[in-house]
Amino acid sequence: MMPKHLCCGLAASAIFLASGAQAVAPFGATPQEKAMCDSTIGELRERAAALTGTKPDMFHLHHYCDCLRFRQRAMTSMRNRNDYRYNLQEAVGGCDYVLNHTGKDHGLRAMVHVDKGRALKLLGDSTAAARNFVQAVQLEPRIPEPHYELALLLRDRGDKAGALEAATLGLKYNAGIKPLDRLYFELGGKQPLPKPEAATPAQSTPVENPAATPATALRALSASGATAPAATAPAAVPAAGKDTLVTGSTSRQSGTAVVNGTRGRVIGN
């Protein structure tokens, strides 16, 4: 006959495991998640095509969908610490897969870094998050999301000067972005707004441009043990339209988006 304390212990364990199994949703994407991914990734591909002249291929982007949808799941599982962390780790893993299996010329690579950074920030790793936002700026400074997310992160870390530097640089490459405008003034920015960089014809691939990164952010990453890239002269890039939209995981401010005449919407949460 099984000892009573062992019997009770096994029963309790079974109940715990059953409740834990029910807490984690099935790995596969729900119809709603598939629709969200199709919409988001489709619009990002259109924006990339408007900037570079080439629409990014779809190879490996189902893993980018994993990154997007698991971060979304995390936001609905915040009361369950284990589920929250699991979902964010899956989000990071999805982004990592894309980064490990695509080249630096892939048109969505910068946004994959942004979404990896958003997940890392929610996990509490602000240094790794900042590193990904910096890499996104270096790869493609003509999109507003990495500038905006980096400015928010530096602000939250108490580096108001660095945050203002990030927002200022973001406006130089993305003129007229309302959330960046608001953040710029919130951080102490003054009129007139930063002068946009000179426009150049659309390029076939994103520009890897280490100098298009706030020096304060690079110094902070270097001090924390991260590797800072060597600086090079910034490349001239086209300014975005005056009514551009950016929505990030840490803000619900938004406007509307026009990039080189193509209307798009980027969802960050």
GROMACS .gro file of C-alpha atoms in nm, residues 11-140:
model
  130
   11ALA     CA    1  -0.184   1.380  -0.641
   12ALA     CA    2  -0.081   1.736  -0.568
   13SER     CA    3   0.194   1.715  -0.830
   14ALA     CA    4  -0.053   1.586  -1.087
   15ILE     CA    5  -0.289   1.874  -1.015
   16PHE     CA    6  -0.001   2.125  -1.039
   17LEU     CA    7   0.123   1.983  -1.369
   18ALA     CA    8  -0.226   1.977  -1.511
   19SER     CA    9  -0.289   2.338  -1.416
   20GLY     CA   10   0.049   2.439  -1.557
   21ALA     CA   11  -0.018   2.261  -1.885
   22GLN     CA   12  -0.350   2.440  -1.920
   23ALA     CA   13  -0.189   2.778  -1.855
   24VAL     CA   14   0.032   2.762  -2.165
   25ALA     CA   15  -0.160   2.795  -2.492
   26PRO     CA   16  -0.083   2.558  -2.783
   27PHE     CA   17   0.230   2.661  -2.973
   28GLY     CA   18   0.061   2.690  -3.311
   29ALA     CA   19  -0.074   3.021  -3.431
   30THR     CA   20  -0.443   3.091  -3.385
   31PRO     CA   21  -0.646   3.224  -3.681
   32GLN     CA   22  -0.634   3.569  -3.520
   33GLU     CA   23  -0.256   3.550  -3.482
   34LYS     CA   24  -0.216   3.439  -3.844
   35ALA     CA   25  -0.425   3.734  -3.958
   36MET     CA   26  -0.220   3.973  -3.743
   37CYS     CA   27   0.106   3.836  -3.884
   38ASP     CA   28  -0.016   3.849  -4.244
   39SER     CA   29  -0.124   4.210  -4.201
   40THR     CA   30   0.183   4.329  -4.012
   41ILE     CA   31   0.446   4.152  -4.218
   42GLY     CA   32   0.268   4.239  -4.540
   43GLU     CA   33   0.271   4.609  -4.456
   44LEU     CA   34   0.634   4.595  -4.345
   45ARG     CA   35   0.730   4.434  -4.676
   46GLU     CA   36   0.546   4.709  -4.865
   47ARG     CA   37   0.727   4.977  -4.666
   48ALA     CA   38   1.063   4.809  -4.725
   49ALA     CA   39   0.989   4.794  -5.097
   50ALA     CA   40   0.908   5.167  -5.098
   51LEU     CA   41   1.240   5.244  -4.927
   52THR     CA   42   1.469   5.007  -5.115
   53GLY     CA   43   1.294   4.927  -5.441
   54THR     CA   44   1.286   4.556  -5.356
   55LYS     CA   45   1.020   4.366  -5.163
   56PRO     CA   46   1.182   4.133  -4.905
   57ASP     CA   47   1.131   3.762  -4.964
   58MET     CA   48   0.918   3.553  -4.730
   59PHE     CA   49   1.178   3.288  -4.645
   60HIS     CA   50   1.189   3.227  -4.267
   61LEU     CA   51   0.935   3.501  -4.193
   62HIS     CA   52   0.696   3.253  -4.029
   63HIS     CA   53   0.951   3.264  -3.746
   64TYR     CA   54   0.916   3.643  -3.740
   65CYS     CA   55   0.545   3.577  -3.695
   66ASP     CA   56   0.637   3.368  -3.390
   67CYS     CA   57   0.826   3.667  -3.252
   68LEU     CA   58   0.529   3.899  -3.302
   69ARG     CA   59   0.257   3.669  -3.176
   70PHE     CA   60   0.442   3.541  -2.869
   71ARG     CA   61   0.515   3.895  -2.757
   72GLN     CA   62   0.147   3.966  -2.804
   73ARG     CA   63   0.065   3.658  -2.594
   74ALA     CA   64   0.302   3.780  -2.325
   75MET     CA   65   0.104   4.101  -2.292
   76THR     CA   66  -0.208   3.898  -2.214
   77SER     CA   67  -0.032   3.665  -1.968
   78MET     CA   68   0.136   3.921  -1.744
   79ARG     CA   69  -0.037   3.789  -1.431
   80ASN     CA   70   0.126   3.449  -1.477
   81ARG     CA   71   0.498   3.504  -1.434
   82ASN     CA   72   0.600   3.171  -1.588
   83ASP     CA   73   0.376   3.208  -1.892
   84TYR     CA   74   0.485   3.569  -1.938
   85ARG     CA   75   0.852   3.474  -1.941
   86TYR     CA   76   0.796   3.168  -2.159
   87ASN     CA   77   0.611   3.373  -2.421
   88LEU     CA   78   0.880   3.640  -2.430
   89GLN     CA   79   1.155   3.381  -2.461
   90GLU     CA   80   0.970   3.226  -2.754
   91ALA     CA   81   0.940   3.573  -2.908
   92VAL     CA   82   1.315   3.628  -2.880
   93GLY     CA   83   1.377   3.282  -3.023
   94GLY     CA   84   1.159   3.355  -3.325
   95CYS     CA   85   1.349   3.673  -3.400
   96ASP     CA   86   1.683   3.500  -3.346
   97TYR     CA   87   1.592   3.234  -3.601
   98VAL     CA   88   1.528   3.499  -3.866
   99LEU     CA   89   1.847   3.688  -3.781
  100ASN     CA   90   2.050   3.366  -3.795
  101HIS     CA   91   1.907   3.257  -4.130
  102THR     CA   92   1.893   3.582  -4.329
  103GLY     CA   93   2.162   3.817  -4.453
  104LYS     CA   94   2.217   4.179  -4.356
  105ASP     CA   95   2.061   4.285  -4.685
  106HIS     CA   96   1.719   4.145  -4.596
  107GLY     CA   97   1.473   4.432  -4.599
  108LEU     CA   98   1.300   4.337  -4.272
  109ARG     CA   99   1.614   4.262  -4.072
  110ALA     CA  100   1.608   4.599  -3.896
  111MET     CA  101   1.248   4.550  -3.783
  112VAL     CA  102   1.330   4.200  -3.659
  113HIS     CA  103   1.596   4.360  -3.439
  114VAL     CA  104   1.337   4.612  -3.317
  115ASP     CA  105   1.089   4.342  -3.220
  116LYS     CA  106   1.360   4.133  -3.056
  117GLY     CA  107   1.458   4.443  -2.858
  118ARG     CA  108   1.098   4.501  -2.752
  119ALA     CA  109   1.075   4.146  -2.618
  120LEU     CA  110   1.410   4.174  -2.440
  121LYS     CA  111   1.301   4.500  -2.279
  122LEU     CA  112   0.990   4.330  -2.144
  123LEU     CA  113   1.214   4.052  -2.011
  124GLY     CA  114   1.408   4.317  -1.818
  125ASP     CA  115   1.729   4.303  -2.025
  126SER     CA  116   1.752   4.669  -2.122
  127THR     CA  117   2.115   4.645  -2.235
  128ALA     CA  118   2.044   4.368  -2.485
  129ALA     CA  119   1.730   4.554  -2.593
  130ALA     CA  120   1.930   4.873  -2.654
  131ARG     CA  121   2.187   4.675  -2.852
  132ASN     CA  122   1.916   4.551  -3.086
  133PHE     CA  123   1.765   4.897  -3.129
  134VAL     CA  124   2.113   5.029  -3.213
  135GLN     CA  125   2.166   4.752  -3.467
  136ALA     CA  126   1.831   4.835  -3.626
  137VAL     CA  127   1.926   5.202  -3.658
  138GLN     CA  128   2.256   5.104  -3.815
  139LEU     CA  129   2.089   4.876  -4.068
  140GLU     CA  130   1.805   5.108  -4.167
   0.00000   0.00000   0.00000
